[in-house]
Coordinates of C-alpha atoms in Angstrom, one line a residue:
Chain A
M1 CA 23.6 -4.2 -115.3
R2 CA 22.4 -7.6 -116.4
R3 CA 19.5 -7.8 -118.7
F4 CA 16.7 -10.2 -117.9
I5 CA 14.1 -9.4 -120.5
P6 CA 13.5 -12.7 -122.3
A7 CA 11.5 -11.5 -125.3
L8 CA 12.7 -13.3 -128.4
A9 CA 11.3 -11.3 -131.4
F10 CA 12.4 -8.4 -133.4
G11 CA 11.1 -5.0 -132.5
L12 CA 9.3 -6.1 -129.4
S13 CA 9.7 -2.7 -127.8
I14 CA 7.7 -1.1 -130.6
V15 CA 4.8 -3.5 -130.4
S16 CA 1.7 -1.4 -129.4
L17 CA -1.0 -2.4 -127.0
P18 CA -4.4 -2.8 -128.5
A19 CA -6.1 0.6 -128.9
G20 CA -8.1 1.5 -125.8
A21 CA -6.4 -1.0 -123.6
D22 CA -6.3 0.5 -120.1
A23 CA -5.3 -2.5 -118.0
P24 CA -1.9 -2.1 -116.4
K25 CA 0.8 -4.1 -118.1
P26 CA 1.4 -7.3 -116.1
A27 CA 4.7 -7.1 -114.1
T28 CA 7.7 -8.8 -115.5
P29 CA 10.8 -9.8 -113.4
N30 CA 12.5 -6.7 -114.9
D31 CA 9.6 -4.5 -113.8
I32 CA 10.1 -5.7 -110.3
I33 CA 13.9 -5.0 -110.4
A34 CA 13.3 -1.6 -111.8
A35 CA 10.8 -0.8 -109.0
A36 CA 12.9 -2.1 -106.1
P37 CA 13.5 0.7 -103.6
A38 CA 17.1 1.8 -102.9
K39 CA 17.0 0.1 -99.5
D40 CA 16.7 -3.3 -101.2
W41 CA 20.0 -2.9 -102.9
V42 CA 23.2 -4.0 -101.0
R43 CA 26.6 -2.5 -101.9
I44 CA 29.4 -5.1 -102.5
A45 CA 32.6 -4.2 -100.6
P46 CA 35.3 -3.5 -103.2
S47 CA 37.6 -5.6 -101.1
D48 CA 35.4 -8.6 -101.9
L49 CA 35.9 -8.0 -105.6
M50 CA 38.6 -9.5 -107.8
V51 CA 39.3 -7.5 -110.9
M52 CA 40.8 -9.6 -113.7
D53 CA 42.1 -7.8 -116.8
L54 CA 42.6 -10.0 -119.7
A55 CA 45.0 -8.9 -122.5
P56 CA 43.2 -6.6 -124.9
D57 CA 41.4 -8.3 -127.7
A58 CA 42.6 -8.4 -131.4
S59 CA 41.2 -4.9 -132.0
G60 CA 42.8 -3.5 -128.8
K61 CA 39.7 -3.4 -126.7
A62 CA 40.0 -3.8 -123.0
R63 CA 38.6 -7.0 -121.5
R64 CA 37.8 -6.6 -117.8
V65 CA 36.1 -9.4 -115.7
V66 CA 34.9 -8.6 -112.2
I67 CA 34.5 -11.5 -109.7
Q68 CA 32.8 -11.3 -106.4
L69 CA 34.4 -13.6 -103.8
M70 CA 32.3 -16.1 -101.9
P71 CA 31.3 -14.9 -98.4
A72 CA 32.0 -16.7 -95.2
P73 CA 31.5 -19.3 -94.0
F74 CA 31.8 -21.0 -97.4
S75 CA 35.1 -22.0 -99.0
Q76 CA 37.2 -19.6 -96.9
G77 CA 40.3 -21.7 -97.0
W78 CA 40.5 -21.3 -100.7
V79 CA 39.3 -17.7 -100.7
G80 CA 42.1 -16.9 -98.2
N81 CA 44.6 -18.4 -100.6
I82 CA 43.2 -16.4 -103.5
R83 CA 43.6 -13.2 -101.5
K84 CA 47.2 -14.1 -101.0
L85 CA 47.7 -14.9 -104.6
V86 CA 46.2 -11.6 -105.6
A87 CA 48.3 -9.7 -103.1
A88 CA 51.4 -11.4 -104.5
R89 CA 50.3 -10.5 -108.0
W90 CA 50.7 -14.1 -108.7
F91 CA 47.9 -14.3 -111.3
D92 CA 49.6 -11.6 -113.4
G93 CA 50.9 -13.2 -116.6
I94 CA 49.1 -16.5 -116.3
A95 CA 46.5 -17.4 -119.0
V96 CA 43.2 -18.8 -119.9
V97 CA 44.1 -22.3 -120.8
R98 CA 40.8 -24.1 -121.5
A99 CA 37.4 -23.4 -122.9
Q100 CA 35.0 -26.3 -123.2
D101 CA 31.7 -25.6 -124.8
N102 CA 28.7 -25.8 -122.5
Y103 CA 30.9 -26.4 -119.5
V104 CA 33.8 -24.2 -118.3
V105 CA 36.5 -21.7 -119.1
Q106 CA 39.5 -22.2 -116.9
W107 CA 42.6 -20.1 -116.2
G108 CA 45.9 -21.0 -114.4
D109 CA 49.6 -21.4 -114.8
P110 CA 50.1 -23.1 -118.2
D111 CA 53.2 -24.7 -116.9
G112 CA 51.7 -25.7 -113.6
E113 CA 52.1 -29.4 -114.2
T114 CA 55.5 -29.2 -115.8
E115 CA 58.2 -30.0 -113.3
G116 CA 60.8 -27.3 -112.9
K117 CA 58.7 -24.8 -114.9
A118 CA 55.7 -24.2 -112.6
K119 CA 55.3 -20.7 -111.3
A120 CA 56.2 -20.7 -107.5
L121 CA 53.3 -20.1 -105.2
P122 CA 53.5 -17.4 -102.6
A123 CA 54.8 -18.3 -99.1
G124 CA 52.1 -19.3 -96.6
L125 CA 49.9 -20.8 -99.3
G126 CA 49.3 -24.5 -99.7
T127 CA 46.7 -27.0 -100.7
V128 CA 43.6 -26.9 -98.6
T129 CA 43.8 -30.3 -97.1
E130 CA 40.3 -30.6 -95.8
A131 CA 37.6 -30.7 -98.4
K132 CA 35.0 -28.6 -96.6
Y133 CA 32.6 -28.2 -99.4
V134 CA 29.6 -27.9 -97.1
T135 CA 28.8 -26.0 -94.0
H136 CA 25.9 -26.1 -91.6
Q137 CA 22.6 -24.3 -91.3
S138 CA 23.3 -23.2 -87.8
M139 CA 26.2 -21.2 -89.1
H140 CA 28.5 -22.2 -86.1
A141 CA 31.9 -21.4 -87.5
V142 CA 32.3 -24.3 -89.9
C143 CA 34.9 -22.4 -91.9
D144 CA 37.9 -23.9 -93.5
R145 CA 40.8 -23.8 -91.1
D146 CA 38.4 -22.3 -88.6
V147 CA 38.9 -18.9 -90.1
C148 CA 35.8 -16.9 -90.6
P149 CA 36.9 -13.4 -91.6
Q150 CA 33.4 -12.1 -92.2
A151 CA 30.1 -12.4 -90.5
P152 CA 28.5 -15.7 -91.5
V153 CA 25.8 -15.5 -94.1
A154 CA 22.4 -15.8 -92.6
I155 CA 21.1 -18.5 -94.8
D156 CA 19.3 -20.3 -92.0
A157 CA 16.6 -17.6 -91.8
T158 CA 16.3 -16.9 -95.4
F159 CA 16.3 -20.1 -97.3
Q160 CA 13.3 -20.3 -99.5
Q161 CA 11.9 -23.5 -100.9
I162 CA 11.1 -22.1 -104.3
S163 CA 10.9 -25.3 -106.3
A164 CA 11.8 -28.9 -106.6
D165 CA 15.5 -29.5 -107.2
P166 CA 17.1 -32.6 -108.8
Y167 CA 20.2 -32.3 -106.7
A168 CA 19.2 -31.3 -103.2
G169 CA 16.4 -31.4 -100.7
S170 CA 16.0 -27.6 -100.7
I171 CA 17.3 -24.7 -102.5
G172 CA 17.2 -21.0 -101.9
F173 CA 19.0 -17.7 -101.5
G174 CA 20.9 -16.0 -98.7
S175 CA 23.1 -12.9 -98.6
G176 CA 22.8 -12.5 -102.3
W177 CA 23.8 -16.0 -103.3
P178 CA 22.1 -19.2 -104.3
F179 CA 22.6 -22.3 -102.1
A180 CA 21.5 -25.8 -101.8
F181 CA 20.5 -27.3 -98.4
E182 CA 19.8 -30.6 -96.9
E183 CA 17.5 -30.6 -93.9
G184 CA 18.4 -34.1 -92.7
T185 CA 22.1 -33.3 -92.3
G186 CA 21.8 -29.6 -91.8
E187 CA 24.3 -29.1 -94.5
A188 CA 24.3 -26.2 -96.9
W189 CA 26.5 -25.5 -100.0
P190 CA 26.9 -23.1 -102.8
V191 CA 25.8 -24.3 -106.3
H192 CA 27.4 -24.4 -109.7
C193 CA 25.3 -21.9 -111.7
Y194 CA 26.3 -20.0 -114.8
G195 CA 29.1 -17.6 -114.0
M196 CA 30.1 -19.2 -110.7
V197 CA 33.8 -19.5 -110.1
G198 CA 35.4 -22.6 -108.7
V199 CA 38.8 -24.1 -107.8
G200 CA 40.3 -26.5 -110.3
R201 CA 41.8 -29.6 -108.7
N202 CA 43.3 -33.0 -109.5
T203 CA 41.8 -36.3 -108.3
S204 CA 40.5 -36.6 -104.8
P205 CA 41.7 -36.1 -102.0
D206 CA 43.5 -33.1 -103.6
T207 CA 41.3 -30.0 -103.2
G208 CA 43.3 -27.5 -105.2
T209 CA 44.9 -24.3 -103.9
G210 CA 42.9 -21.6 -105.7
A211 CA 45.7 -20.8 -108.1
E212 CA 43.7 -22.5 -110.9
L213 CA 40.1 -21.3 -111.4
Y214 CA 37.2 -21.9 -113.8
T215 CA 33.9 -20.4 -114.5
V216 CA 30.7 -22.1 -115.7
I217 CA 29.7 -21.1 -119.3
G218 CA 26.8 -23.5 -119.9
Q219 CA 24.1 -25.6 -118.2
A220 CA 24.7 -25.7 -114.5
P221 CA 27.1 -28.7 -113.8
R222 CA 25.5 -29.3 -110.5
Q223 CA 27.2 -32.7 -110.2
L224 CA 30.3 -30.7 -109.2
D225 CA 28.5 -29.3 -106.1
R226 CA 30.1 -30.7 -102.9
N227 CA 33.0 -32.1 -105.1
I228 CA 34.8 -28.8 -105.9
A229 CA 35.1 -25.5 -103.9
L230 CA 33.1 -22.6 -105.2
V231 CA 34.9 -19.3 -104.4
G232 CA 33.0 -16.6 -106.3
R233 CA 31.0 -15.5 -109.3
V234 CA 31.5 -13.3 -112.3
I235 CA 29.4 -10.1 -111.9
A236 CA 30.6 -8.1 -114.9
G237 CA 32.5 -8.9 -118.1
M238 CA 31.3 -12.5 -118.3
E239 CA 31.1 -12.2 -122.1
H240 CA 34.9 -11.8 -122.3
L241 CA 35.2 -15.4 -121.0
S242 CA 32.1 -17.0 -122.5
T243 CA 32.9 -16.0 -126.0
L244 CA 36.5 -17.2 -126.0
P245 CA 37.3 -19.7 -128.8
R246 CA 36.7 -23.3 -127.6
G247 CA 39.9 -25.4 -127.2
T248 CA 40.3 -28.3 -129.5
G249 CA 42.4 -30.5 -127.2
D250 CA 41.1 -33.0 -124.7
L251 CA 38.6 -31.4 -122.3
G252 CA 38.7 -28.2 -124.3
F253 CA 42.3 -27.3 -123.4
Y254 CA 44.1 -25.2 -126.0
K255 CA 46.6 -27.2 -128.0
T256 CA 49.1 -24.3 -128.6
P257 CA 50.3 -21.5 -126.4
Q258 CA 49.2 -19.0 -129.1
E259 CA 45.6 -19.9 -128.5
R260 CA 45.6 -19.0 -124.8
T261 CA 44.4 -15.6 -123.6
P262 CA 47.0 -13.9 -121.3
I263 CA 45.8 -12.5 -118.0
A264 CA 47.4 -9.0 -117.7
S265 CA 46.6 -8.5 -114.0
V266 CA 44.3 -9.5 -111.1
R267 CA 43.7 -7.0 -108.3
L268 CA 41.3 -6.6 -105.5
G269 CA 38.6 -4.0 -106.2
S270 CA 39.8 -1.9 -103.4
D271 CA 43.1 -1.5 -105.2
V272 CA 41.6 -0.4 -108.6
S273 CA 40.9 3.3 -109.1
G274 CA 37.8 4.3 -111.0
L275 CA 36.1 1.0 -110.5
P276 CA 32.3 1.3 -110.5
A277 CA 30.4 0.3 -107.4
Y278 CA 28.2 -2.9 -107.6
E279 CA 25.0 -3.7 -105.8
Y280 CA 22.9 -6.8 -105.5
L281 CA 19.2 -7.0 -104.9
S282 CA 19.0 -8.2 -101.3
T283 CA 17.8 -11.8 -101.3
E284 CA 16.1 -11.1 -98.0
S285 CA 14.0 -8.3 -99.5
A286 CA 10.3 -8.3 -100.6
S287 CA 11.5 -7.3 -104.0
F288 CA 13.5 -10.4 -104.4
A289 CA 10.7 -12.6 -103.2
A290 CA 8.5 -11.0 -105.8
Y291 CA 11.2 -11.4 -108.4
V292 CA 11.6 -15.1 -107.7
D293 CA 7.8 -15.6 -107.9
K294 CA 7.7 -13.9 -111.2
R295 CA 10.6 -15.9 -112.6
A296 CA 8.6 -19.0 -111.7
N297 CA 5.3 -17.8 -113.0
R298 CA 5.7 -15.7 -116.2
K299 CA 2.4 -14.6 -117.5
D300 CA 2.3 -11.5 -119.6
D301 CA 1.9 -10.3 -123.2
F302 CA 4.5 -12.8 -124.2
Y303 CA 4.1 -15.8 -121.8
I304 CA 0.9 -17.7 -122.1
Q305 CA 1.8 -20.7 -119.9
P306 CA 3.4 -20.0 -116.5
A307 CA 5.9 -22.8 -115.5
G308 CA 4.8 -22.9 -111.8
G309 CA 8.4 -23.5 -110.8
V310 CA 12.0 -22.4 -111.5
D311 CA 15.5 -23.8 -111.3
V312 CA 17.7 -22.1 -108.7
C313 CA 20.2 -21.4 -111.5
N314 CA 17.5 -19.8 -113.6
V315 CA 17.0 -17.0 -111.0
P316 CA 20.1 -14.9 -111.5
V317 CA 20.5 -12.6 -108.5
P318 CA 20.1 -9.0 -110.0
I319 CA 23.4 -7.1 -109.8
R320 CA 23.7 -3.5 -111.0
E321 CA 26.5 -1.1 -111.6
V322 CA 26.1 2.3 -109.8
S323 CA 28.1 5.5 -109.8
R324 CA 30.0 5.9 -106.6
Chain B
M1 CA 31.7 -36.1 -131.2
R2 CA 30.8 -34.3 -128.1
R3 CA 33.0 -34.6 -125.1
F4 CA 31.5 -35.4 -121.8
I5 CA 34.5 -35.9 -119.6
P6 CA 34.2 -33.4 -116.7
A7 CA 37.6 -33.5 -115.2
L8 CA 38.7 -30.0 -114.2
A9 CA 42.4 -30.2 -113.6
F10 CA 45.5 -30.1 -115.7
G11 CA 47.1 -33.3 -116.9
L12 CA 44.4 -35.5 -115.5
S13 CA 45.1 -38.0 -118.2
I14 CA 48.6 -38.5 -116.9
V15 CA 47.7 -39.0 -113.3
S16 CA 48.8 -42.5 -112.3
L17 CA 46.8 -44.9 -110.2
P18 CA 48.5 -45.9 -107.0
A19 CA 51.2 -48.5 -107.5
G20 CA 49.7 -52.0 -107.2
A21 CA 46.1 -50.9 -107.6
D22 CA 44.3 -53.7 -109.4
A23 CA 40.7 -52.7 -108.9
P24 CA 39.0 -51.8 -112.2
K25 CA 38.6 -48.0 -112.7
P26 CA 35.0 -47.1 -111.8
A27 CA 32.9 -46.4 -114.9
T28 CA 32.3 -42.8 -115.9
P29 CA 29.5 -41.7 -118.3
N30 CA 32.2 -41.6 -121.0
D31 CA 33.2 -45.1 -120.3
I32 CA 29.6 -46.2 -120.8
I33 CA 29.3 -44.3 -124.1
A34 CA 32.6 -45.8 -125.4
A35 CA 31.4 -49.3 -124.5
A36 CA 27.9 -49.0 -126.0
P37 CA 27.4 -51.7 -128.7
A38 CA 26.8 -50.7 -132.3
K39 CA 23.1 -51.8 -132.1
D40 CA 22.5 -49.0 -129.5
W41 CA 23.4 -46.3 -131.9
V42 CA 20.7 -44.8 -134.2
R43 CA 21.6 -43.2 -137.5
I44 CA 19.9 -39.8 -138.0
A45 CA 18.4 -39.5 -141.5
P46 CA 20.3 -36.8 -143.5
S47 CA 16.9 -35.4 -144.6
D48 CA 16.3 -34.5 -140.9
L49 CA 19.4 -32.5 -140.7
M50 CA 19.7 -28.8 -141.5
V51 CA 23.2 -27.7 -142.5
M52 CA 23.8 -24.0 -141.8
D53 CA 27.1 -22.5 -143.1
L54 CA 27.9 -19.2 -141.6
A55 CA 30.3 -16.9 -143.5
P56 CA 33.9 -17.9 -142.8
D57 CA 35.5 -16.3 -139.7
A58 CA 38.0 -13.5 -139.8
S59 CA 40.8 -15.9 -140.5
G60 CA 38.9 -17.5 -143.4
K61 CA 37.9 -20.7 -141.5
A62 CA 34.7 -22.4 -142.4
R63 CA 31.9 -22.4 -139.8
R64 CA 29.4 -25.1 -140.2
V65 CA 26.5 -25.7 -137.8
V66 CA 24.4 -28.9 -138.1
I67 CA 20.9 -28.9 -136.7
Q68 CA 18.7 -32.0 -136.2
L69 CA 15.0 -31.2 -136.8
M70 CA 12.4 -32.2 -134.2
P71 CA 10.6 -35.5 -134.9
A72 CA 6.9 -35.8 -135.2
P73 CA 4.5 -35.3 -133.6
F74 CA 6.1 -32.3 -132.0
S75 CA 6.1 -28.8 -133.7
Q76 CA 5.5 -30.2 -137.1
G77 CA 3.7 -27.0 -138.4
W78 CA 6.9 -25.0 -137.9
V79 CA 9.2 -27.8 -139.0
G80 CA 7.2 -28.1 -142.2
N81 CA 7.6 -24.3 -142.7
I82 CA 11.3 -24.6 -142.1
R83 CA 11.6 -27.3 -144.7
K84 CA 9.9 -25.0 -147.2
L85 CA 12.2 -22.1 -146.3
V86 CA 15.3 -24.3 -146.8
A87 CA 14.0 -25.7 -150.1
A88 CA 13.4 -22.1 -151.3
R89 CA 17.0 -21.2 -150.1
W90 CA 15.3 -18.4 -148.1
F91 CA 17.8 -18.6 -145.3
D92 CA 20.7 -17.9 -147.6
G93 CA 21.9 -14.4 -147.0
I94 CA 20.2 -13.7 -143.7
A95 CA 22.2 -13.2 -140.6
V96 CA 22.8 -13.8 -136.9
V97 CA 21.3 -10.7 -135.5
R98 CA 21.4 -11.3 -131.7
A99 CA 23.7 -12.9 -129.1
Q100 CA 22.6 -12.4 -125.5
D101 CA 25.0 -13.9 -122.9
N102 CA 23.6 -16.9 -120.9
Y103 CA 20.5 -16.9 -123.1
V104 CA 20.2 -17.2 -126.9
V105 CA 21.8 -16.6 -130.2
Q106 CA 19.2 -15.7 -132.8
W107 CA 19.2 -15.5 -136.6
G108 CA 16.7 -14.1 -139.1
D109 CA 16.0 -11.5 -141.7
P110 CA 17.6 -8.3 -140.3
D111 CA 15.0 -6.3 -142.1
G112 CA 12.1 -8.5 -141.1
E113 CA 10.3 -5.8 -139.1
T114 CA 11.0 -3.0 -141.6
E115 CA 8.0 -2.4 -143.9
G116 CA 8.8 -2.7 -147.5
K117 CA 12.3 -4.2 -146.8
A118 CA 11.4 -7.6 -145.3
K119 CA 12.5 -10.6 -147.4
A120 CA 9.4 -12.2 -149.0
L121 CA 8.5 -15.6 -147.6
P122 CA 8.0 -18.5 -150.0
A123 CA 4.5 -19.3 -151.2
G124 CA 2.5 -21.6 -149.1
L125 CA 4.1 -20.6 -145.9
G126 CA 2.4 -18.7 -143.2
T127 CA 2.2 -18.2 -139.5
V128 CA 1.3 -21.3 -137.5
T129 CA -1.9 -20.1 -136.1
E130 CA -2.5 -22.7 -133.5
A131 CA 0.0 -22.7 -130.7
K132 CA 0.4 -26.5 -130.4
Y133 CA 3.3 -26.4 -128.0
V134 CA 2.3 -29.7 -126.4
T135 CA 1.1 -33.1 -127.5
H136 CA -0.3 -36.1 -125.8
Q137 CA 1.2 -39.3 -124.3
S138 CA -1.1 -41.5 -126.3
M139 CA 0.5 -40.2 -129.5
H140 CA -2.8 -40.0 -131.3
A141 CA -1.9 -37.6 -134.2
V142 CA -1.8 -34.3 -132.3
C143 CA 0.4 -32.8 -134.9
D144 CA 0.2 -29.3 -136.1
R145 CA -2.2 -28.9 -139.0
D146 CA -2.9 -32.6 -138.6
V147 CA 0.2 -33.5 -140.6
C148 CA 2.4 -36.1 -139.1
P149 CA 5.0 -36.8 -141.8
Q150 CA 7.0 -39.3 -139.7
A151 CA 6.2 -42.1 -137.3
P152 CA 5.3 -40.5 -133.9
V153 CA 8.0 -40.8 -131.3
A154 CA 7.3 -43.5 -128.8
I155 CA 7.7 -41.4 -125.7
D156 CA 4.8 -43.1 -123.9
A157 CA 6.7 -46.3 -123.3
T158 CA 10.1 -44.8 -122.7
F159 CA 9.7 -41.9 -120.5
Q160 CA 11.9 -42.3 -117.5
Q161 CA 11.4 -40.5 -114.2
I162 CA 15.0 -39.8 -113.6
S163 CA 14.8 -36.9 -111.1
A164 CA 12.7 -34.2 -109.6
D165 CA 12.1 -31.3 -112.0
P166 CA 11.2 -27.7 -111.1
Y167 CA 9.1 -27.3 -114.3
A168 CA 7.1 -30.4 -114.9
G169 CA 5.7 -33.5 -113.1
S170 CA 8.0 -35.9 -115.0
I171 CA 10.9 -35.7 -117.4
G172 CA 12.6 -38.3 -119.5
F173 CA 13.8 -39.2 -122.9
G174 CA 12.3 -40.7 -126.0
S175 CA 13.6 -41.3 -129.5
G176 CA 16.8 -39.5 -128.7
W177 CA 15.3 -36.4 -127.2
P178 CA 14.6 -35.0 -123.8
F179 CA 10.9 -34.2 -122.9
A180 CA 8.8 -33.0 -120.1
F181 CA 5.5 -34.7 -119.3
E182 CA 2.5 -34.1 -117.1
E183 CA 0.6 -37.2 -116.0
G184 CA -2.5 -35.3 -115.0
T185 CA -3.2 -33.9 -118.5
G186 CA -1.3 -36.5 -120.5
E187 CA 0.6 -33.7 -122.1
A188 CA 4.2 -33.9 -123.3
W189 CA 6.5 -31.3 -124.7
P190 CA 10.2 -30.7 -125.7
V191 CA 12.4 -28.8 -123.3
H192 CA 14.7 -25.8 -123.7
C193 CA 18.1 -27.3 -123.0
Y194 CA 21.5 -26.0 -124.2
G195 CA 21.7 -26.1 -128.0
M196 CA 18.0 -26.6 -128.6
V197 CA 16.6 -24.5 -131.5
G198 CA 13.3 -22.6 -131.2
V199 CA 11.1 -20.3 -133.2
G200 CA 11.3 -16.6 -132.5
R201 CA 8.0 -14.9 -132.3
N202 CA 6.3 -11.7 -131.3
T203 CA 3.7 -11.4 -128.5
S204 CA 1.0 -14.0 -128.1
P205 CA -1.1 -15.2 -130.0
D206 CA 1.6 -14.9 -132.7
T207 CA 3.5 -18.2 -132.9
G208 CA 6.2 -17.3 -135.5
T209 CA 6.7 -18.9 -138.9
G210 CA 10.1 -20.6 -138.5
A211 CA 11.9 -17.9 -140.5
E212 CA 13.5 -16.6 -137.3
L213 CA 15.3 -19.1 -135.1
Y214 CA 17.4 -19.1 -132.0
T215 CA 19.5 -21.5 -130.0
V216 CA 20.1 -21.7 -126.3
I217 CA 23.7 -20.7 -125.2
G218 CA 23.3 -20.8 -121.4
Q219 CA 21.3 -22.1 -118.5
A220 CA 18.2 -23.9 -119.8
P221 CA 15.5 -21.2 -120.1
R222 CA 12.7 -23.7 -119.3
Q223 CA 10.2 -20.9 -118.7
L224 CA 10.0 -20.8 -122.5
D225 CA 8.7 -24.4 -122.6
R226 CA 5.1 -24.5 -123.8
N227 CA 5.4 -20.8 -124.8
I228 CA 7.6 -21.2 -127.9
A229 CA 8.0 -23.9 -130.4
L230 CA 11.1 -26.0 -130.3
V231 CA 12.0 -27.3 -133.7
G232 CA 15.4 -28.9 -133.4
R233 CA 18.8 -29.0 -131.7
V234 CA 22.4 -28.2 -132.7
I235 CA 24.4 -31.5 -133.0
A236 CA 27.6 -30.1 -134.4
G237 CA 29.3 -26.8 -134.7
M238 CA 27.6 -25.3 -131.6
E239 CA 30.8 -23.4 -130.8
H240 CA 30.4 -21.3 -133.9
L241 CA 27.3 -19.8 -132.4
S242 CA 28.1 -19.8 -128.7
T243 CA 31.3 -17.9 -129.1
L244 CA 29.8 -15.1 -131.2
P245 CA 30.4 -11.6 -129.7
R246 CA 27.5 -10.6 -127.5
G247 CA 25.3 -7.8 -128.9
T248 CA 25.3 -4.6 -127.0
G249 CA 21.8 -3.4 -127.9
D250 CA 18.6 -4.2 -126.0
L251 CA 18.2 -8.0 -125.6
G252 CA 21.6 -8.6 -127.0
F253 CA 20.7 -7.5 -130.6
Y254 CA 23.6 -6.1 -132.6
K255 CA 23.6 -2.4 -132.9
T256 CA 25.1 -2.2 -136.4
P257 CA 24.9 -4.4 -139.5
Q258 CA 28.7 -4.9 -139.4
E259 CA 28.4 -6.8 -136.1
R260 CA 26.1 -9.4 -137.6
T261 CA 27.4 -12.8 -138.9
P262 CA 26.0 -13.5 -142.4
I263 CA 24.6 -16.9 -143.1
A264 CA 26.0 -18.2 -146.4
S265 CA 23.6 -21.1 -146.9
V266 CA 21.2 -23.5 -145.2
R267 CA 20.6 -26.9 -146.9
L268 CA 19.0 -30.2 -145.8
G269 CA 21.7 -32.8 -145.0
S270 CA 20.5 -34.9 -147.9
D271 CA 21.5 -32.2 -150.3
V272 CA 25.0 -31.7 -148.9
S273 CA 27.7 -33.9 -150.4
G274 CA 30.4 -35.2 -148.1
L275 CA 28.5 -34.6 -144.9
P276 CA 29.5 -37.1 -142.2
A277 CA 26.8 -39.3 -140.8
Y278 CA 25.5 -38.7 -137.2
E279 CA 24.2 -41.2 -134.7
Y280 CA 22.6 -40.8 -131.3
L281 CA 22.7 -43.2 -128.5
S282 CA 19.3 -44.8 -128.4
T283 CA 17.4 -43.4 -125.4
E284 CA 15.6 -46.7 -125.3
S285 CA 18.9 -48.7 -124.8
A286 CA 20.4 -50.2 -121.7
S287 CA 23.5 -48.2 -122.4
F288 CA 21.5 -44.9 -122.2
A289 CA 19.8 -46.0 -118.9
A290 CA 23.3 -46.7 -117.5
Y291 CA 24.5 -43.4 -118.8
V292 CA 21.7 -41.5 -117.1
D293 CA 22.3 -43.3 -113.9
K294 CA 26.0 -42.5 -114.0
R295 CA 25.3 -38.8 -114.8
A296 CA 23.1 -38.7 -111.7
N297 CA 25.6 -40.7 -109.5
R298 CA 29.2 -39.7 -110.2
K299 CA 31.6 -41.6 -108.0
D300 CA 35.1 -42.2 -109.2
D301 CA 38.7 -41.0 -108.8
F302 CA 37.4 -37.4 -109.1
Y303 CA 33.9 -37.4 -107.7
I304 CA 33.6 -38.0 -104.0
Q305 CA 30.0 -37.0 -103.4
P306 CA 27.4 -38.5 -105.9
A307 CA 24.5 -36.0 -106.5
G308 CA 21.8 -38.6 -106.4
G309 CA 19.9 -36.8 -109.2
V310 CA 20.4 -34.9 -112.4
D311 CA 18.7 -32.2 -114.4
V312 CA 17.1 -33.3 -117.7
C313 CA 19.2 -30.7 -119.4
N314 CA 22.4 -32.0 -117.8
V315 CA 22.1 -35.3 -119.5
P316 CA 23.1 -34.4 -123.1
V317 CA 22.1 -37.2 -125.4
P318 CA 25.4 -38.6 -126.8
I319 CA 25.7 -37.9 -130.5
R320 CA 28.7 -39.1 -132.6
E321 CA 30.0 -38.5 -136.0
V322 CA 30.7 -41.6 -138.1
S323 CA 32.2 -42.3 -141.5
R324 CA 29.6 -43.2 -144.0

């Protein structure tokens, strides 16, 4: 489970309240998460998880990264491609090829741009030709290639205007994900927060296939919103990507093959035995609303000045690991 | 020098323009930085740099982190303490004790909370008792302990309203730094962006001494603004901190001493021979204004949808290394 406690000092847990204090401790975001009833937690279907095992580290320790795929109606052309790539075991044996500090870690076929050496893509998979980086509030099937394999997310009813945003008219949460939203056009789109997974591509109008992916390891590069497809987010094992040595080539690419981290295998969660179950705190729940409010207005033993607002990417949706 | 190019695909540098294209390539933020005239670059005084050498890594490679101290009138009580700690070589031999993913890396005395074992602080150094986390637009000496060792930064004239901000009425840049600003109260304060360095503290009203520091390694935790003192920013070697293994204890603290990274020495830049010089792009220059505008409105071979805004922490002030 992710930790949200932001205390910054040593030994904070052993700090005593003043003797005789009987006022209840003010609630923190973590208190709210801990108190959320079971009904506020939503199980993520294992078939919506992508389990990426990197090669073990230098000391032989396993490095597993778990990615939740983006729900319909967003980015489904690319998500469909990725499901085909996983089914074909295409990702097995490729590598992390880039790590640029405060930006992205990226993985793909190291020979992808070398004619005659690029790994062949599975049949039935191609470049997503229409750049459908946005969809509409009304949720009328605006899915890539008109394929909506799942029930559309109900963002129209649940968007919350939690704060001013530099990049969009409104921001909020739906079905467990952060989104941006423009009332004028009725458009909605997923946002580039820390840990989000997107589709590497070349210059426009290329939109990428999904065979080359990256995740955000720094300040949210929101300028990429509506310019690149977001297809998921890392929900466990993020540290195995964020701590990788930064590449010293242009854009943080590794200069030598030896610097790359091989990817041993990528499987859907439904094909991995012994995988824990994962749940997110329903973004439609009262618990989540209280959590957002507390993220925006910290006032407790540590915080003396509540901010009165919060960035959409500074409200990580709580996700927990549970025994099955 | 930091890299800002955000292209995300392989081999972008070898992509050819269409044959016969004669329109000039649209300017990117990097183009603007590259074209900035010499007069727009400001040399950082070596005496305002703190050079922190971590113990070499497993392969024996040096790990140097360069931190620029916060200019007056901000946080000068703590900055003064830090100068005393450096002069007393107090930081030599302490360690990085915490790395929490998407939050902070923190260093200090590992025994700081253990009675009888804590490393003695230099004479004349104490806790900053007044939490002066903000100052005023008018720049009338609102320095901690009424000591303003340097000329105050001229933020009143240079603040730019570049975009909506979830945390403050206005945001902008002055003297090479990002700041937040509230017109109603006339208050201004530095902001918790990636790479900023702050003072760890215990629960309020403790404000910390400066002997325990952290840097931001993820999404800007702006809720800490006005709650903790910011005393500087990492301008080189950030990757040596951001790639450290994450701690598995509470709040990302390392569970065992072996996991910590020792700090070999911390010196002022003016006491380090052979240190390169560093320059920042003047935030008062036309080049910087053009750079901000381009960060907010990307439209080129890669970007098809300009954002129309940008987060203050997504406009890293360009800093370059130059031969002396």
